[in-house]
Amino acid sequence: HVVSEPSSKPGIFILGSSSIAGSNIPENSTMTDYLNQNLIWHRAYNLGTMQATLLDAFTYFVLALEKQKPKTVVLGLNPDMFK
């Protein structure tokens, strides 16, 4: 979920690699989808990046911060991003 405008719910930013973004995962089955289906008082945002470097992931995060200040940040990285 792209952070397009502020939400009245506290935000949870989930940063990470393609596994966070949803590569090879059935539609509506990502971690953020699960959280949004089960958390009433928070809104999770999928900031996973496909085929990106660690710098790309953090750049995406900084851009999202311009739209909303999350209450929680989760970082889920594939070790291959450090190569």
PDB file of N, CA and C in Angstrom:
ATOM      1  N   HIS A   1       0.828  -1.183   0.000  1.00  0.00           N
ATOM      2  CA  HIS A   1       0.000   0.000   0.000  1.00  0.00           C
ATOM      3  C   HIS A   1       0.869   1.240   0.000  1.00  0.00           C
ATOM      4  N   VAL A   2       0.657   2.036  -0.968  1.00  0.00           N
ATOM      5  CA  VAL A   2       1.412   3.265  -1.069  1.00  0.00           C
ATOM      6  C   VAL A   2       0.854   4.271  -0.079  1.00  0.00           C
ATOM      7  N   VAL A   3       1.727   4.973   0.566  1.00  0.00           N
ATOM      8  CA  VAL A   3       1.320   6.002   1.516  1.00  0.00           C
ATOM      9  C   VAL A   3       0.994   7.247   0.690  1.00  0.00           C
ATOM     10  N   SER A   4      -0.293   7.453   0.438  1.00  0.00           N
ATOM     11  CA  SER A   4      -0.679   8.562  -0.423  1.00  0.00           C
ATOM     12  C   SER A   4      -1.202   9.760   0.357  1.00  0.00           C
ATOM     13  N   GLU A   5      -1.820   9.494   1.477  1.00  0.00           N
ATOM     14  CA  GLU A   5      -2.318  10.591   2.298  1.00  0.00           C
ATOM     15  C   GLU A   5      -2.381  10.120   3.749  1.00  0.00           C
ATOM     16  N   PRO A   6      -2.311  11.041   4.683  1.00  0.00           N
ATOM     17  CA  PRO A   6      -2.353  10.654   6.095  1.00  0.00           C
ATOM     18  C   PRO A   6      -3.650   9.924   6.441  1.00  0.00           C
ATOM     19  N   SER A   7      -3.536   9.002   7.362  1.00  0.00           N
ATOM     20  CA  SER A   7      -4.686   8.253   7.848  1.00  0.00           C
ATOM     21  C   SER A   7      -4.961   8.666   9.282  1.00  0.00           C
ATOM     22  N   SER A   8      -6.196   8.533   9.701  1.00  0.00           N
ATOM     23  CA  SER A   8      -6.529   8.842  11.091  1.00  0.00           C
ATOM     24  C   SER A   8      -6.041   7.733  12.023  1.00  0.00           C
ATOM     25  N   LYS A   9      -5.716   6.575  11.459  1.00  0.00           N
ATOM     26  CA  LYS A   9      -5.203   5.454  12.258  1.00  0.00           C
ATOM     27  C   LYS A   9      -3.687   5.536  12.356  1.00  0.00           C
ATOM     28  N   PRO A  10      -3.099   5.130  13.483  1.00  0.00           N
ATOM     29  CA  PRO A  10      -1.645   5.091  13.575  1.00  0.00           C
ATOM     30  C   PRO A  10      -1.080   4.149  12.510  1.00  0.00           C
ATOM     31  N   GLY A  11      -0.014   4.575  11.879  1.00  0.00           N
ATOM     32  CA  GLY A  11       0.563   3.800  10.792  1.00  0.00           C
ATOM     33  C   GLY A  11       1.620   2.811  11.243  1.00  0.00           C
ATOM     34  N   ILE A  12       1.697   1.717  10.506  1.00  0.00           N
ATOM     35  CA  ILE A  12       2.765   0.729  10.651  1.00  0.00           C
ATOM     36  C   ILE A  12       3.409   0.616   9.277  1.00  0.00           C
ATOM     37  N   PHE A  13       4.660   1.028   9.167  1.00  0.00           N
ATOM     38  CA  PHE A  13       5.392   0.904   7.916  1.00  0.00           C
ATOM     39  C   PHE A  13       6.148  -0.423   7.937  1.00  0.00           C
ATOM     40  N   ILE A  14       5.938  -1.245   6.907  1.00  0.00           N
ATOM     41  CA  ILE A  14       6.650  -2.511   6.792  1.00  0.00           C
ATOM     42  C   ILE A  14       7.611  -2.367   5.620  1.00  0.00           C
ATOM     43  N   LEU A  15       8.895  -2.239   5.934  1.00  0.00           N
ATOM     44  CA  LEU A  15       9.926  -2.080   4.913  1.00  0.00           C
ATOM     45  C   LEU A  15      10.563  -3.426   4.634  1.00  0.00           C
ATOM     46  N   GLY A  16      11.028  -3.609   3.416  1.00  0.00           N
ATOM     47  CA  GLY A  16      11.741  -4.842   3.145  1.00  0.00           C
ATOM     48  C   GLY A  16      11.941  -5.115   1.673  1.00  0.00           C
ATOM     49  N   SER A  17      12.322  -6.339   1.428  1.00  0.00           N
ATOM     50  CA  SER A  17      12.654  -6.790   0.087  1.00  0.00           C
ATOM     51  C   SER A  17      11.404  -7.318  -0.620  1.00  0.00           C
ATOM     52  N   SER A  18      11.614  -8.057  -1.690  1.00  0.00           N
ATOM     53  CA  SER A  18      10.496  -8.553  -2.486  1.00  0.00           C
ATOM     54  C   SER A  18       9.584  -9.499  -1.711  1.00  0.00           C
ATOM     55  N   SER A  19      10.119 -10.194  -0.717  1.00  0.00           N
ATOM     56  CA  SER A  19       9.253 -11.080   0.069  1.00  0.00           C
ATOM     57  C   SER A  19       8.249 -10.273   0.885  1.00  0.00           C
ATOM     58  N   ILE A  20       8.624  -9.090   1.335  1.00  0.00           N
ATOM     59  CA  ILE A  20       7.686  -8.191   2.012  1.00  0.00           C
ATOM     60  C   ILE A  20       6.721  -7.604   0.989  1.00  0.00           C
ATOM     61  N   ALA A  21       7.257  -7.217  -0.174  1.00  0.00           N
ATOM     62  CA  ALA A  21       6.426  -6.598  -1.218  1.00  0.00           C
ATOM     63  C   ALA A  21       5.349  -7.551  -1.717  1.00  0.00           C
ATOM     64  N   GLY A  22       5.628  -8.856  -1.696  1.00  0.00           N
ATOM     65  CA  GLY A  22       4.628  -9.824  -2.121  1.00  0.00           C
ATOM     66  C   GLY A  22       5.013 -10.646  -3.324  1.00  0.00           C
ATOM     67  N   SER A  23       6.293 -10.712  -3.627  1.00  0.00           N
ATOM     68  CA  SER A  23       6.756 -11.516  -4.755  1.00  0.00           C
ATOM     69  C   SER A  23       6.432 -12.988  -4.515  1.00  0.00           C
ATOM     70  N   ASN A  24       5.782 -13.619  -5.486  1.00  0.00           N
ATOM     71  CA  ASN A  24       5.418 -15.045  -5.429  1.00  0.00           C
ATOM     72  C   ASN A  24       4.492 -15.381  -4.264  1.00  0.00           C
ATOM     73  N   ILE A  25       3.720 -14.399  -3.824  1.00  0.00           N
ATOM     74  CA  ILE A  25       2.749 -14.610  -2.746  1.00  0.00           C
ATOM     75  C   ILE A  25       1.372 -14.323  -3.340  1.00  0.00           C
ATOM     76  N   PRO A  26       0.379 -15.171  -3.047  1.00  0.00           N
ATOM     77  CA  PRO A  26      -0.969 -14.916  -3.588  1.00  0.00           C
ATOM     78  C   PRO A  26      -1.466 -13.514  -3.217  1.00  0.00           C
ATOM     79  N   GLU A  27      -2.270 -12.943  -4.106  1.00  0.00           N
ATOM     80  CA  GLU A  27      -2.824 -11.610  -3.863  1.00  0.00           C
ATOM     81  C   GLU A  27      -3.568 -11.573  -2.531  1.00  0.00           C
ATOM     82  N   ASN A  28      -3.430 -10.474  -1.839  1.00  0.00           N
ATOM     83  CA  ASN A  28      -4.055 -10.254  -0.527  1.00  0.00           C
ATOM     84  C   ASN A  28      -3.527 -11.191   0.555  1.00  0.00           C
ATOM     85  N   SER A  29      -2.286 -11.661   0.399  1.00  0.00           N
ATOM     86  CA  SER A  29      -1.704 -12.589   1.371  1.00  0.00           C
ATOM     87  C   SER A  29      -0.383 -12.088   1.964  1.00  0.00           C
ATOM     88  N   THR A  30      -0.072 -10.823   1.766  1.00  0.00           N
ATOM     89  CA  THR A  30       1.177 -10.300   2.329  1.00  0.00           C
ATOM     90  C   THR A  30       1.008 -10.032   3.822  1.00  0.00           C
ATOM     91  N   MET A  31       2.108  -9.757   4.475  1.00  0.00           N
ATOM     92  CA  MET A  31       2.058  -9.444   5.901  1.00  0.00           C
ATOM     93  C   MET A  31       1.176  -8.222   6.149  1.00  0.00           C
ATOM     94  N   THR A  32       1.284  -7.212   5.303  1.00  0.00           N
ATOM     95  CA  THR A  32       0.470  -6.014   5.505  1.00  0.00           C
ATOM     96  C   THR A  32      -1.015  -6.305   5.272  1.00  0.00           C
ATOM     97  N   ASP A  33      -1.327  -7.152   4.301  1.00  0.00           N
ATOM     98  CA  ASP A  33      -2.725  -7.533   4.096  1.00  0.00           C
ATOM     99  C   ASP A  33      -3.271  -8.201   5.357  1.00  0.00           C
ATOM    100  N   TYR A  34      -2.498  -9.124   5.915  1.00  0.00           N
ATOM    101  CA  TYR A  34      -2.924  -9.820   7.125  1.00  0.00           C
ATOM    102  C   TYR A  34      -3.143  -8.826   8.270  1.00  0.00           C
ATOM    103  N   LEU A  35      -2.193  -7.910   8.456  1.00  0.00           N
ATOM    104  CA  LEU A  35      -2.334  -6.936   9.532  1.00  0.00           C
ATOM    105  C   LEU A  35      -3.563  -6.055   9.336  1.00  0.00           C
ATOM    106  N   ASN A  36      -3.779  -5.591   8.109  1.00  0.00           N
ATOM    107  CA  ASN A  36      -4.932  -4.721   7.855  1.00  0.00           C
ATOM    108  C   ASN A  36      -6.263  -5.451   8.018  1.00  0.00           C
ATOM    109  N   GLN A  37      -6.274  -6.758   7.821  1.00  0.00           N
ATOM    110  CA  GLN A  37      -7.491  -7.532   8.021  1.00  0.00           C
ATOM    111  C   GLN A  37      -7.770  -7.781   9.499  1.00  0.00           C
ATOM    112  N   ASN A  38      -6.710  -7.720  10.331  1.00  0.00           N
ATOM    113  CA  ASN A  38      -6.868  -8.115  11.733  1.00  0.00           C
ATOM    114  C   ASN A  38      -6.653  -6.998  12.754  1.00  0.00           C
ATOM    115  N   LEU A  39      -6.097  -5.892  12.346  1.00  0.00           N
ATOM    116  CA  LEU A  39      -5.891  -4.778  13.267  1.00  0.00           C
ATOM    117  C   LEU A  39      -6.929  -3.688  12.984  1.00  0.00           C
ATOM    118  N   ILE A  40      -7.730  -3.405  13.957  1.00  0.00           N
ATOM    119  CA  ILE A  40      -8.796  -2.418  13.771  1.00  0.00           C
ATOM    120  C   ILE A  40      -8.268  -0.992  13.920  1.00  0.00           C
ATOM    121  N   TRP A  41      -7.356  -0.782  14.845  1.00  0.00           N
ATOM    122  CA  TRP A  41      -6.947   0.568  15.211  1.00  0.00           C
ATOM    123  C   TRP A  41      -5.664   1.042  14.546  1.00  0.00           C
ATOM    124  N   HIS A  42      -5.090   0.264  13.636  1.00  0.00           N
ATOM    125  CA  HIS A  42      -3.865   0.649  12.943  1.00  0.00           C
ATOM    126  C   HIS A  42      -4.026   0.414  11.447  1.00  0.00           C
ATOM    127  N   ARG A  43      -3.158   1.033  10.681  1.00  0.00           N
ATOM    128  CA  ARG A  43      -3.133   0.853   9.227  1.00  0.00           C
ATOM    129  C   ARG A  43      -1.715   0.489   8.838  1.00  0.00           C
ATOM    130  N   ALA A  44      -1.541  -0.676   8.218  1.00  0.00           N
ATOM    131  CA  ALA A  44      -0.218  -1.123   7.782  1.00  0.00           C
ATOM    132  C   ALA A  44       0.004  -0.725   6.327  1.00  0.00           C
ATOM    133  N   TYR A  45       1.228  -0.308   6.038  1.00  0.00           N
ATOM    134  CA  TYR A  45       1.616   0.100   4.690  1.00  0.00           C
ATOM    135  C   TYR A  45       2.764  -0.775   4.219  1.00  0.00           C
ATOM    136  N   ASN A  46       2.604  -1.357   3.048  1.00  0.00           N
ATOM    137  CA  ASN A  46       3.629  -2.219   2.481  1.00  0.00           C
ATOM    138  C   ASN A  46       4.639  -1.363   1.725  1.00  0.00           C
ATOM    139  N   LEU A  47       5.823  -1.243   2.291  1.00  0.00           N
ATOM    140  CA  LEU A  47       6.894  -0.492   1.638  1.00  0.00           C
ATOM    141  C   LEU A  47       7.979  -1.439   1.132  1.00  0.00           C
ATOM    142  N   GLY A  48       7.576  -2.655   0.807  1.00  0.00           N
ATOM    143  CA  GLY A  48       8.521  -3.617   0.236  1.00  0.00           C
ATOM    144  C   GLY A  48       8.900  -3.209  -1.178  1.00  0.00           C
ATOM    145  N   THR A  49      10.111  -3.521  -1.572  1.00  0.00           N
ATOM    146  CA  THR A  49      10.602  -3.160  -2.892  1.00  0.00           C
ATOM    147  C   THR A  49      11.036  -4.413  -3.644  1.00  0.00           C
ATOM    148  N   MET A  50      10.707  -4.467  -4.910  1.00  0.00           N
ATOM    149  CA  MET A  50      11.080  -5.601  -5.765  1.00  0.00           C
ATOM    150  C   MET A  50      12.396  -5.297  -6.468  1.00  0.00           C
ATOM    151  N   GLN A  51      13.311  -6.235  -6.440  1.00  0.00           N
ATOM    152  CA  GLN A  51      14.595  -6.127  -7.131  1.00  0.00           C
ATOM    153  C   GLN A  51      15.272  -4.794  -6.861  1.00  0.00           C
ATOM    154  N   ALA A  52      15.347  -4.436  -5.605  1.00  0.00           N
ATOM    155  CA  ALA A  52      15.931  -3.149  -5.233  1.00  0.00           C
ATOM    156  C   ALA A  52      17.080  -3.366  -4.259  1.00  0.00           C
ATOM    157  N   THR A  53      17.884  -2.344  -4.129  1.00  0.00           N
ATOM    158  CA  THR A  53      18.983  -2.387  -3.175  1.00  0.00           C
ATOM    159  C   THR A  53      18.490  -1.908  -1.814  1.00  0.00           C
ATOM    160  N   LEU A  54      19.307  -2.074  -0.817  1.00  0.00           N
ATOM    161  CA  LEU A  54      18.982  -1.578   0.513  1.00  0.00           C
ATOM    162  C   LEU A  54      18.795  -0.061   0.475  1.00  0.00           C
ATOM    163  N   LEU A  55      19.622   0.625  -0.290  1.00  0.00           N
ATOM    164  CA  LEU A  55      19.490   2.080  -0.424  1.00  0.00           C
ATOM    165  C   LEU A  55      18.138   2.442  -1.040  1.00  0.00           C
ATOM    166  N   ASP A  56      17.698   1.682  -2.042  1.00  0.00           N
ATOM    167  CA  ASP A  56      16.385   1.936  -2.648  1.00  0.00           C
ATOM    168  C   ASP A  56      15.269   1.794  -1.612  1.00  0.00           C
ATOM    169  N   ALA A  57      15.359   0.759  -0.776  1.00  0.00           N
ATOM    170  CA  ALA A  57      14.335   0.521   0.241  1.00  0.00           C
ATOM    171  C   ALA A  57      14.272   1.683   1.227  1.00  0.00           C
ATOM    172  N   PHE A  58      15.421   2.175   1.653  1.00  0.00           N
ATOM    173  CA  PHE A  58      15.433   3.288   2.602  1.00  0.00           C
ATOM    174  C   PHE A  58      14.997   4.596   1.941  1.00  0.00           C
ATOM    175  N   THR A  59      15.281   4.771   0.663  1.00  0.00           N
ATOM    176  CA  THR A  59      14.821   5.956  -0.057  1.00  0.00           C
ATOM    177  C   THR A  59      13.295   5.959  -0.125  1.00  0.00           C
ATOM    178  N   TYR A  60      12.714   4.811  -0.407  1.00  0.00           N
ATOM    179  CA  TYR A  60      11.264   4.678  -0.443  1.00  0.00           C
ATOM    180  C   TYR A  60      10.673   5.017   0.933  1.00  0.00           C
ATOM    181  N   PHE A  61      11.328   4.570   1.976  1.00  0.00           N
ATOM    182  CA  PHE A  61      10.902   4.857   3.346  1.00  0.00           C
ATOM    183  C   PHE A  61      10.923   6.362   3.621  1.00  0.00           C
ATOM    184  N   VAL A  62      11.997   7.030   3.259  1.00  0.00           N
ATOM    185  CA  VAL A  62      12.119   8.479   3.486  1.00  0.00           C
ATOM    186  C   VAL A  62      11.015   9.226   2.728  1.00  0.00           C
ATOM    187  N   LEU A  63      10.726   8.814   1.502  1.00  0.00           N
ATOM    188  CA  LEU A  63       9.648   9.452   0.738  1.00  0.00           C
ATOM    189  C   LEU A  63       8.291   9.231   1.409  1.00  0.00           C
ATOM    190  N   ALA A  64       8.079   8.047   1.960  1.00  0.00           N
ATOM    191  CA  ALA A  64       6.816   7.765   2.654  1.00  0.00           C
ATOM    192  C   ALA A  64       6.690   8.614   3.918  1.00  0.00           C
ATOM    193  N   LEU A  65       7.817   8.904   4.565  1.00  0.00           N
ATOM    194  CA  LEU A  65       7.798   9.733   5.776  1.00  0.00           C
ATOM    195  C   LEU A  65       7.297  11.149   5.492  1.00  0.00           C
ATOM    196  N   GLU A  66       7.425  11.588   4.246  1.00  0.00           N
ATOM    197  CA  GLU A  66       6.917  12.907   3.884  1.00  0.00           C
ATOM    198  C   GLU A  66       5.389  12.945   3.948  1.00  0.00           C
ATOM    199  N   LYS A  67       4.753  11.777   3.811  1.00  0.00           N
ATOM    200  CA  LYS A  67       3.292  11.695   3.813  1.00  0.00           C
ATOM    201  C   LYS A  67       2.712  11.368   5.183  1.00  0.00           C
ATOM    202  N   GLN A  68       3.433  10.547   5.966  1.00  0.00           N
ATOM    203  CA  GLN A  68       2.901  10.117   7.251  1.00  0.00           C
ATOM    204  C   GLN A  68       4.041   9.712   8.176  1.00  0.00           C
ATOM    205  N   LYS A  69       3.847   9.985   9.445  1.00  0.00           N
ATOM    206  CA  LYS A  69       4.811   9.575  10.474  1.00  0.00           C
ATOM    207  C   LYS A  69       4.252   8.323  11.136  1.00  0.00           C
ATOM    208  N   PRO A  70       4.881   7.166  10.910  1.00  0.00           N
ATOM    209  CA  PRO A  70       4.342   5.923  11.457  1.00  0.00           C
ATOM    210  C   PRO A  70       4.566   5.813  12.958  1.00  0.00           C
ATOM    211  N   LYS A  71       3.705   5.066  13.607  1.00  0.00           N
ATOM    212  CA  LYS A  71       3.878   4.761  15.018  1.00  0.00           C
ATOM    213  C   LYS A  71       4.897   3.634  15.182  1.00  0.00           C
ATOM    214  N   THR A  72       4.938   2.727  14.206  1.00  0.00           N
ATOM    215  CA  THR A  72       5.810   1.557  14.249  1.00  0.00           C
ATOM    216  C   THR A  72       6.454   1.352  12.883  1.00  0.00           C
ATOM    217  N   VAL A  73       7.706   0.904  12.880  1.00  0.00           N
ATOM    218  CA  VAL A  73       8.401   0.536  11.642  1.00  0.00           C
ATOM    219  C   VAL A  73       8.922  -0.879  11.808  1.00  0.00           C
ATOM    220  N   VAL A  74       8.607  -1.734  10.839  1.00  0.00           N
ATOM    221  CA  VAL A  74       9.085  -3.114  10.826  1.00  0.00           C
ATOM    222  C   VAL A  74      10.023  -3.241   9.637  1.00  0.00           C
ATOM    223  N   LEU A  75      11.194  -3.803   9.860  1.00  0.00           N
ATOM    224  CA  LEU A  75      12.180  -3.979   8.802  1.00  0.00           C
ATOM    225  C   LEU A  75      12.384  -5.469   8.578  1.00  0.00           C
ATOM    226  N   GLY A  76      11.966  -5.946   7.424  1.00  0.00           N
ATOM    227  CA  GLY A  76      12.121  -7.360   7.071  1.00  0.00           C
ATOM    228  C   GLY A  76      12.994  -7.471   5.836  1.00  0.00           C
ATOM    229  N   LEU A  77      14.238  -7.850   6.026  1.00  0.00           N
ATOM    230  CA  LEU A  77      15.178  -7.873   4.918  1.00  0.00           C
ATOM    231  C   LEU A  77      15.634  -9.286   4.562  1.00  0.00           C
ATOM    232  N   ASN A  78      15.790  -9.494   3.293  1.00  0.00           N
ATOM    233  CA  ASN A  78      16.414 -10.696   2.773  1.00  0.00           C
ATOM    234  C   ASN A  78      17.922 -10.463   2.843  1.00  0.00           C
ATOM    235  N   PRO A  79      18.686 -11.381   3.390  1.00  0.00           N
ATOM    236  CA  PRO A  79      20.139 -11.172   3.483  1.00  0.00           C
ATOM    237  C   PRO A  79      20.811 -10.884   2.137  1.00  0.00           C
ATOM    238  N   ASP A  80      20.198 -11.287   1.033  1.00  0.00           N
ATOM    239  CA  ASP A  80      20.765 -11.023  -0.282  1.00  0.00           C
ATOM    240  C   ASP A  80      20.811  -9.527  -0.617  1.00  0.00           C
ATOM    241  N   MET A  81      20.025  -8.717   0.092  1.00  0.00           N
ATOM    242  CA  MET A  81      20.041  -7.275  -0.169  1.00  0.00           C
ATOM    243  C   MET A  81      21.375  -6.644   0.217  1.00  0.00           C
ATOM    244  N   PHE A  82      22.166  -7.339   1.031  1.00  0.00           N
ATOM    245  CA  PHE A  82      23.429  -6.774   1.498  1.00  0.00           C
ATOM    246  C   PHE A  82      24.590  -7.103   0.583  1.00  0.00           C
ATOM    247  N   LYS A  83      24.335  -7.789  -0.512  1.00  0.00           N
ATOM    248  CA  LYS A  83      25.415  -8.162  -1.444  1.00  0.00           C
ATOM    249  C   LYS A  83      25.744  -7.033  -2.369  1.00  0.00           C
TER     250      LYS A  83
END
